[in-house]
Coordinates of C-alpha atoms and ligand atoms in Angstrom, one line a residue:
M1 CA 0.0 0.0 0.0
S2 CA 1.8 3.0 -1.2
Q3 CA -0.4 6.0 -0.7
E4 CA -2.2 6.8 2.6
Y5 CA -5.9 7.5 2.0
F6 CA -6.9 8.4 5.6
P7 CA -4.0 10.6 6.7
G8 CA -4.2 11.9 10.3
I9 CA -6.3 8.9 11.4
K10 CA -4.5 6.2 13.4
T11 CA -5.6 2.7 14.3
I12 CA -8.7 3.1 16.5
P13 CA -7.7 2.3 20.1
F14 CA -9.9 0.9 22.9
E15 CA -10.0 3.6 25.6
G16 CA -13.0 2.6 27.7
P17 CA -16.4 4.3 28.3
K18 CA -14.9 7.4 30.0
T19 CA -12.8 8.6 27.1
K20 CA -13.5 11.9 25.3
N21 CA -11.8 10.7 22.2
R22 CA -14.4 10.3 19.5
L23 CA -11.9 8.2 17.4
A24 CA -11.7 5.5 20.1
F25 CA -13.7 2.5 21.2
R26 CA -15.6 2.7 24.4
H27 CA -16.8 -0.9 24.5
Y28 CA -15.2 -2.9 21.7
N29 CA -12.0 -4.3 23.1
A30 CA -11.0 -6.9 20.5
D31 CA -9.0 -9.2 22.7
E32 CA -11.2 -9.0 25.8
V33 CA -12.7 -12.4 26.6
V34 CA -16.5 -12.6 27.1
G35 CA -17.5 -16.1 28.2
K36 CA -15.2 -18.4 26.4
K37 CA -14.2 -16.3 23.4
K38 CA -12.5 -13.0 22.6
M39 CA -14.9 -10.2 21.5
K40 CA -13.4 -10.2 18.0
D41 CA -14.2 -13.9 17.6
H42 CA -17.8 -13.5 18.8
L43 CA -18.5 -10.6 16.6
R44 CA -16.4 -11.2 13.5
F45 CA -17.0 -7.7 12.1
S46 CA -16.8 -7.2 8.4
M47 CA -16.7 -4.2 6.1
A48 CA -19.2 -4.1 3.2
Y49 CA -17.1 -3.0 0.3
W50 CA -20.1 -1.5 -1.7
H51 CA -21.2 0.8 1.1
A52 CA -17.8 1.8 2.7
M53 CA -15.7 2.1 -0.5
K54 CA -18.0 2.5 -3.5
N55 CA -21.2 4.2 -2.4
T56 CA -21.4 7.8 -3.4
S57 CA -24.4 8.6 -1.2
S58 CA -26.8 9.5 -4.0
D59 CA -30.5 9.2 -3.2
P60 CA -33.6 9.3 -5.4
F61 CA -33.6 13.1 -5.3
G62 CA -29.9 13.9 -5.8
G63 CA -26.4 12.8 -6.8
G64 CA -23.5 11.7 -4.7
T65 CA -22.0 13.9 -2.0
R66 CA -19.3 11.7 -0.6
L67 CA -15.7 12.6 -0.8
R68 CA -13.8 9.4 -1.8
P69 CA -10.3 10.4 -2.7
W70 CA -9.4 6.8 -3.4
D71 CA -11.7 6.5 -6.4
D72 CA -11.2 8.6 -9.6
G73 CA -14.5 7.2 -11.0
S74 CA -12.8 5.5 -14.0
D75 CA -13.6 1.9 -15.0
T76 CA -10.0 0.8 -14.8
V77 CA -8.2 -2.0 -13.0
D78 CA -5.7 0.6 -11.7
N79 CA -8.5 2.6 -10.1
A80 CA -10.0 -0.6 -8.7
K81 CA -6.6 -1.3 -7.1
C82 CA -6.5 2.1 -5.4
V83 CA -10.0 1.5 -4.0
A84 CA -8.8 -1.8 -2.7
D85 CA -5.7 -0.2 -1.1
A86 CA -8.0 2.4 0.6
G87 CA -10.3 -0.4 1.8
F88 CA -7.6 -2.4 3.4
E89 CA -6.1 0.7 5.0
F90 CA -9.5 1.5 6.4
M91 CA -10.1 -2.0 7.7
Q92 CA -6.7 -2.1 9.3
K93 CA -7.2 1.2 11.1
M94 CA -10.7 0.1 12.2
G95 CA -9.6 -3.3 13.3
L96 CA -12.1 -5.0 11.0
D97 CA -10.9 -8.6 10.4
Y98 CA -13.3 -9.4 7.4
Y99 CA -14.8 -7.9 4.4
C100 CA -17.6 -8.7 1.8
F101 CA -17.9 -7.7 -1.8
H102 CA -19.9 -8.0 -5.0
D103 CA -17.9 -8.7 -8.1
R104 CA -18.8 -5.3 -9.5
D105 CA -17.7 -3.4 -6.4
V106 CA -14.2 -4.6 -6.5
A107 CA -13.8 -4.5 -10.3
P108 CA -15.5 -2.6 -13.1
E109 CA -18.2 -4.0 -15.3
L110 CA -16.8 -3.6 -18.8
G111 CA -18.2 -3.9 -22.3
D112 CA -18.5 -7.7 -22.4
L113 CA -18.4 -10.6 -20.0
Q114 CA -14.9 -11.7 -20.8
A115 CA -13.4 -8.3 -20.3
S116 CA -15.3 -7.9 -17.0
S117 CA -14.1 -11.3 -15.8
D118 CA -10.5 -10.5 -16.8
A119 CA -10.7 -7.2 -14.8
L120 CA -12.0 -9.1 -11.9
D121 CA -9.2 -11.6 -12.0
A122 CA -6.6 -8.8 -12.1
V123 CA -8.1 -7.0 -9.1
A124 CA -8.6 -10.3 -7.2
A125 CA -4.9 -11.0 -7.5
H126 CA -4.3 -7.6 -5.9
L127 CA -6.9 -8.4 -3.1
K128 CA -5.1 -11.7 -2.5
K129 CA -1.9 -9.8 -1.9
L130 CA -3.5 -7.3 0.4
Q131 CA -5.2 -10.2 2.4
R132 CA -1.8 -11.8 2.8
Q133 CA -0.1 -8.6 3.9
T134 CA -2.8 -7.7 6.5
G135 CA -4.4 -11.0 7.6
I136 CA -7.8 -9.7 6.7
K137 CA -10.1 -12.4 5.4
L138 CA -13.0 -12.5 3.0
L139 CA -16.2 -13.3 4.9
W140 CA -18.2 -13.8 1.7
G141 CA -18.4 -12.8 -1.9
T142 CA -21.4 -12.3 -4.1
A143 CA -22.3 -11.2 -7.6
C144 CA -24.2 -8.0 -8.5
L145 CA -27.2 -9.3 -10.4
F146 CA -29.3 -6.2 -10.0
A147 CA -27.5 -3.1 -11.3
H148 CA -27.0 -3.7 -15.0
P149 CA -30.1 -2.9 -17.2
R150 CA -30.2 -6.6 -18.4
Y151 CA -31.3 -7.5 -14.9
M152 CA -34.2 -5.1 -14.8
Q153 CA -36.6 -8.1 -14.8
G154 CA -34.6 -10.4 -12.7
A155 CA -31.5 -12.5 -13.1
A156 CA -32.2 -16.1 -12.1
T157 CA -35.9 -15.3 -12.4
S158 CA -35.6 -13.3 -15.7
P159 CA -38.2 -14.1 -18.3
N160 CA -35.3 -14.2 -20.8
A161 CA -33.1 -17.3 -20.9
D162 CA -30.0 -15.4 -22.3
V163 CA -30.1 -13.0 -19.3
Y164 CA -30.4 -16.1 -17.1
A165 CA -27.3 -17.6 -18.7
I166 CA -25.3 -14.4 -18.3
A167 CA -26.3 -14.3 -14.6
A168 CA -25.1 -17.9 -14.2
A169 CA -21.8 -17.1 -15.9
Q170 CA -21.3 -14.1 -13.6
V171 CA -22.0 -16.2 -10.4
K172 CA -19.7 -18.9 -11.7
K173 CA -16.9 -16.3 -12.0
A174 CA -17.7 -14.7 -8.6
M175 CA -17.6 -18.1 -7.0
D176 CA -14.2 -18.8 -8.6
V177 CA -12.8 -15.6 -7.2
T178 CA -14.4 -16.1 -3.8
H179 CA -12.8 -19.5 -3.7
M180 CA -9.4 -18.2 -4.8
L181 CA -9.5 -15.6 -2.1
G182 CA -10.3 -18.2 0.6
G183 CA -13.8 -16.8 1.1
M184 CA -15.7 -18.3 4.1
G185 CA -19.0 -17.9 2.4
Y186 CA -20.9 -16.9 -0.7
T187 CA -24.2 -15.0 -0.6
F188 CA -27.2 -15.0 -2.9
W189 CA -29.2 -11.9 -2.4
G190 CA -32.1 -12.0 -5.0
G191 CA -31.9 -8.3 -5.7
R192 CA -34.5 -8.3 -8.5
E193 CA -35.7 -11.9 -8.1
G194 CA -39.4 -11.0 -7.8
Y195 CA -42.0 -9.2 -9.8
A196 CA -43.8 -5.9 -10.2
T197 CA -47.1 -7.3 -11.3
L198 CA -48.5 -10.9 -11.5
L199 CA -50.3 -10.0 -14.7
N200 CA -47.2 -10.5 -16.7
T201 CA -45.5 -13.1 -14.4
D202 CA -45.3 -16.8 -14.5
M203 CA -44.4 -17.1 -10.8
K204 CA -44.2 -20.9 -10.7
R205 CA -41.7 -20.9 -13.6
E206 CA -39.6 -18.1 -12.2
V207 CA -39.3 -19.7 -8.7
S208 CA -38.5 -23.1 -10.3
N209 CA -35.9 -21.5 -12.5
L210 CA -34.4 -19.9 -9.4
A211 CA -34.2 -23.3 -7.7
H212 CA -32.4 -24.8 -10.8
F213 CA -30.0 -21.9 -10.6
L214 CA -29.1 -22.6 -7.0
H215 CA -28.8 -26.3 -7.7
M216 CA -26.3 -25.5 -10.4
A217 CA -24.4 -23.3 -8.0
V218 CA -24.3 -26.2 -5.5
D219 CA -23.0 -28.5 -8.3
Y220 CA -20.4 -26.0 -9.3
K221 CA -19.3 -25.5 -5.7
K222 CA -18.6 -29.2 -5.5
K223 CA -16.8 -29.2 -8.8
I224 CA -14.3 -26.6 -7.8
G225 CA -14.0 -27.8 -4.2
F226 CA -15.3 -24.6 -2.6
K227 CA -15.9 -25.3 1.0
G228 CA -17.4 -22.0 2.0
Q229 CA -21.0 -21.6 3.3
F230 CA -23.8 -20.6 0.9
Y231 CA -26.2 -18.0 2.2
I232 CA -29.5 -16.7 1.1
E233 CA -30.3 -13.1 2.2
P234 CA -34.1 -12.5 2.6
K235 CA -35.6 -9.1 1.7
P236 CA -39.3 -8.5 1.0
R237 CA -39.3 -5.7 -1.5
E238 CA -37.2 -3.0 -3.1
P239 CA -36.2 -3.0 -5.8
S240 CA -38.9 -5.5 -6.8
T241 CA -42.4 -5.0 -5.5
H242 CA -42.6 -8.6 -4.3
Q243 CA -39.4 -10.5 -3.8
Y244 CA -39.5 -14.3 -3.6
D245 CA -37.0 -14.4 -0.7
S246 CA -39.2 -12.2 1.3
D247 CA -38.3 -13.3 4.9
S248 CA -36.6 -16.1 6.8
A249 CA -39.8 -18.3 6.7
A250 CA -40.3 -17.8 3.0
C251 CA -36.6 -18.6 2.3
L252 CA -36.7 -21.7 4.4
N253 CA -39.9 -22.9 2.7
F254 CA -38.4 -22.3 -0.7
L255 CA -35.2 -24.1 0.3
R256 CA -37.1 -27.1 1.7
E257 CA -39.5 -27.3 -1.2
H258 CA -36.6 -27.5 -3.7
N259 CA -34.3 -29.7 -1.6
L260 CA -31.7 -27.0 -1.1
L261 CA -31.9 -26.6 2.7
E262 CA -28.8 -28.7 3.5
H263 CA -26.7 -26.4 1.2
F264 CA -27.8 -23.0 2.4
K265 CA -28.0 -20.9 5.6
L266 CA -29.5 -17.5 5.9
N267 CA -27.8 -14.1 6.0
I268 CA -30.2 -12.0 8.0
E269 CA -30.2 -8.2 7.5
T270 CA -31.8 -6.0 10.1
N271 CA -33.3 -3.5 7.8
H272 CA -34.7 -6.3 5.6
A273 CA -36.4 -7.8 8.6
T274 CA -38.2 -4.5 9.4
L275 CA -39.2 -4.1 5.8
A276 CA -40.8 -7.5 6.1
L277 CA -42.6 -6.1 9.2
H278 CA -40.6 -8.3 11.6
R279 CA -38.1 -7.4 14.3
V280 CA -34.6 -8.7 13.4
E281 CA -34.6 -11.0 16.5
H282 CA -37.6 -12.7 15.0
E283 CA -35.8 -13.4 11.7
L284 CA -32.8 -14.6 13.6
A285 CA -34.9 -16.9 15.8
V286 CA -36.8 -18.4 12.8
A287 CA -33.5 -19.1 11.0
A288 CA -31.8 -20.5 14.2
A289 CA -34.7 -22.8 14.9
A290 CA -34.2 -24.4 11.5
G291 CA -30.4 -24.7 12.2
A292 CA -29.9 -22.2 9.3
L293 CA -28.7 -19.0 10.9
G294 CA -25.5 -18.3 9.0
S295 CA -24.5 -14.7 9.0
I296 CA -25.8 -11.2 9.7
D297 CA -25.9 -8.0 7.7
A298 CA -25.7 -5.5 10.5
N299 CA -27.5 -2.3 10.0
T300 CA -30.8 -0.6 10.9
G301 CA -33.6 1.2 9.2
D302 CA -35.4 4.4 10.0
E303 CA -38.9 3.9 11.3
L304 CA -40.1 7.0 9.5
I305 CA -38.7 6.1 6.1
G306 CA -40.1 3.2 4.1
W307 CA -37.0 2.1 2.3
D308 CA -33.8 0.2 3.1
T309 CA -31.9 3.1 4.6
D310 CA -29.1 0.8 5.7
Q311 CA -28.0 2.9 8.6
F312 CA -25.3 2.0 11.1
P313 CA -26.7 0.2 14.1
T314 CA -26.5 2.2 17.4
N315 CA -29.4 0.9 19.4
V316 CA -28.1 -1.2 22.2
Y317 CA -31.4 -2.7 23.1
M318 CA -31.6 -4.1 19.6
T319 CA -28.0 -5.4 19.5
T320 CA -28.6 -7.0 22.9
Q321 CA -31.6 -8.9 21.5
M322 CA -29.6 -9.9 18.4
M323 CA -26.7 -11.1 20.5
L324 CA -29.1 -13.1 22.8
Q325 CA -30.3 -15.0 19.7
L326 CA -26.7 -15.5 18.4
L327 CA -25.3 -16.6 21.8
K328 CA -28.2 -19.0 22.3
M329 CA -27.4 -20.8 19.1
G330 CA -23.7 -21.0 20.0
G331 CA -22.3 -18.1 17.9
F332 CA -21.1 -17.8 14.4
K333 CA -19.4 -20.7 12.6
T334 CA -18.6 -19.3 9.1
G335 CA -20.6 -16.0 9.3
G336 CA -20.0 -12.6 11.0
L337 CA -21.5 -9.2 11.5
N338 CA -21.1 -7.5 8.1
F339 CA -21.8 -3.7 8.2
D340 CA -24.2 -3.6 5.3
A341 CA -24.6 0.1 6.2
K342 CA -23.8 3.4 4.8
V343 CA -23.1 6.8 6.3
R344 CA -25.8 9.4 5.8
R345 CA -25.7 11.6 2.7
E346 CA -25.0 14.5 4.9
S347 CA -22.0 12.8 6.4
Y348 CA -19.8 13.0 3.4
E349 CA -16.2 13.1 4.8
P350 CA -14.0 10.0 5.0
I351 CA -13.7 10.5 8.8
D352 CA -17.5 9.8 9.0
L353 CA -16.8 6.2 7.9
F354 CA -14.8 5.8 11.1
H355 CA -17.4 7.4 13.4
A356 CA -20.0 5.1 11.8
H357 CA -18.1 1.9 12.2
I358 CA -16.9 2.8 15.7
G359 CA -20.6 3.3 16.7
G360 CA -21.7 0.0 15.2
M361 CA -18.9 -2.0 16.7
D362 CA -19.4 -0.4 20.2
A363 CA -23.1 -1.0 20.0
F364 CA -22.5 -4.7 19.3
A365 CA -19.8 -5.0 21.9
R366 CA -22.2 -3.7 24.5
G367 CA -25.0 -5.9 23.2
L368 CA -22.6 -8.9 23.5
K369 CA -21.6 -8.1 27.0
I370 CA -25.2 -7.5 28.1
A371 CA -26.5 -10.6 26.4
H372 CA -23.8 -12.7 27.9
Q373 CA -24.6 -11.4 31.4
I374 CA -28.3 -12.0 30.9
I375 CA -27.6 -15.6 29.9
A376 CA -25.0 -16.1 32.7
D377 CA -27.4 -14.8 35.4
G378 CA -30.1 -17.1 34.1
D379 CA -33.2 -15.2 35.4
L380 CA -34.6 -14.7 32.0
D381 CA -34.1 -18.3 31.0
R382 CA -35.7 -19.5 34.3
L383 CA -38.7 -17.4 33.6
V384 CA -39.1 -18.8 30.1
K385 CA -38.5 -22.4 31.4
T386 CA -41.2 -21.9 34.1
R387 CA -43.6 -20.6 31.6
Y388 CA -43.4 -23.9 29.6
A389 CA -43.0 -26.2 32.6
S390 CA -46.3 -27.9 32.0
F391 CA -44.8 -29.5 29.0
E392 CA -42.0 -31.1 31.0
S393 CA -44.1 -33.8 32.7
G394 CA -47.5 -35.4 32.8
I395 CA -49.9 -34.7 29.9
G396 CA -47.5 -32.0 28.5
K397 CA -44.7 -34.4 28.1
T398 CA -46.9 -36.8 26.2
I399 CA -47.5 -33.9 23.7
T400 CA -43.8 -32.9 23.3
T401 CA -42.8 -36.5 22.9
G402 CA -45.5 -37.1 20.2
K403 CA -47.3 -39.7 22.4
A404 CA -50.5 -37.7 22.7
S405 CA -53.6 -38.1 20.6
F406 CA -56.9 -36.2 20.4
D407 CA -58.5 -39.0 22.3
S408 CA -55.9 -38.9 25.2
L409 CA -56.1 -35.1 25.3
E410 CA -59.9 -35.2 25.4
K411 CA -59.8 -37.7 28.3
H412 CA -57.5 -35.3 30.2
A413 CA -59.4 -32.2 29.3
L414 CA -62.7 -33.6 30.5
K415 CA -61.2 -33.9 34.0
L416 CA -60.2 -30.2 34.1
G417 CA -62.1 -27.3 35.4
N418 CA -61.7 -23.7 34.1
V419 CA -58.0 -23.4 33.1
L420 CA -56.0 -20.2 32.6
P421 CA -52.2 -19.9 31.8
A422 CA -50.0 -18.0 34.2
S423 CA -49.4 -14.3 33.5
G424 CA -47.0 -13.6 30.7
R425 CA -45.3 -11.0 32.8
Q426 CA -44.1 -9.1 29.8
E427 CA -43.7 -5.8 31.7
M428 CA -41.8 -7.4 34.5
I429 CA -39.5 -9.1 32.0
E430 CA -38.9 -5.8 30.2
N431 CA -38.0 -4.3 33.5
L432 CA -35.6 -7.1 34.1
I433 CA -33.9 -6.5 30.8
N434 CA -33.7 -2.7 31.5
D435 CA -31.7 -3.5 34.7
Y436 CA -28.9 -4.6 32.4
M437 CA -29.0 -1.6 30.1
D438 CA -27.0 1.1 31.9
Ligands
XLS1 C1 -29.3 -4.9 -0.4 C2 -28.6 -6.1 0.1 C3 -27.2 -6.3 -0.5 C4 -26.7 -7.7 -0.1 C5 -25.6 -8.2 -1.0 O1 -30.3 -4.5 0.1 O2 -28.5 -6.0 1.5 O3 -26.4 -5.3 0.0 O4 -26.3 -7.7 1.2 O5 -26.0 -8.3 -2.3
NI2 NI1 -27.3 -7.1 2.8
NI3 NI1 -30.1 -4.0 2.5

């Protein structure tokens, strides 16, 4: 790395909650052990290349505002290498151990597929060198199957077979590059895999084509010996009106129906959960219950704006609930917390990228510590256990073990008087959680 792109900013230190230094961590102390693991191994923070390095902060009403001295805007391999240098300098200074990219973030899309693939190879060789120099790893790679006009009507669900073929070729190449870079995963986000109106849509065919696409990806993965984890990232809408991978439950259903579940886990994004009218902890719990919680795109939405604002997560109550779900399932295996988040359009200076990531990392560090303490104390767990205690013996146990029938339950019910469950104690439990929040 020759040029310094963030002059005047040093590696962000941990200084504890009392520091006045805004370029320091108050809570994230990478090597501090929480439970049995270091914070950095619990949280596995990752930089989203598209938002941190490439996003210009344009919005539907105006162009980009962001100062990005590492990008001259040209579609050249040399420019892409400068962006990569800046990215690795940023990750090193931030203490981010992982990154994620789309093929078209790291390298330019050129006139034809071969030229684009060659450019990607050239930049990937540079990324490999930077990974080796810094120890930073690729959490997952993916292909951008939503920006080019050819994908306006979908990629793996396009009504046009040639578009489908180009999408397949693009994913094949992105998988090759991810494999070459030792990527720990590969994500499928169905950017435009959905429809605007059913009037022109053969939904059954589109969904079935999507399943064939993913089966081909599984076959190709085996062929090249790629051992990384495949992820599907649910999102209900935007850019499509209706997306097929709308939420965790819909993805799991699709994967089961098409015999793909053993090959995929989910990459849950907070803002996508809320667009689907769920809380993120719901999406995490649904995925975890199916043994399919793989990774997290850490961000948050704005309750007053109806789109994917991809803001940095700062709400400790939310990160606590997320970490509770994650710790309960035993933590990440291949996944991590990828900051699929962008600084606001008004926050246009490079230093704002640091403030944003510091806030997100501190919020998750606090969430981790609090969730760990809640689990260690055991009060919450005991309350939940008590709530379901009637299923641990007697008639309840015959239900959980599958030994009950309508006949046996009727026999039991006829002996009962008026039955009410115990109070849910929601408010008391919320008060209990608040005890941990200061
Ligand atoms: C967009 C998605 C995207 C995926 C990767 O809303 O979150 O960024 O994470 O294609
Ligand atoms: Ni995402
Ligand atoms: Ni998103």
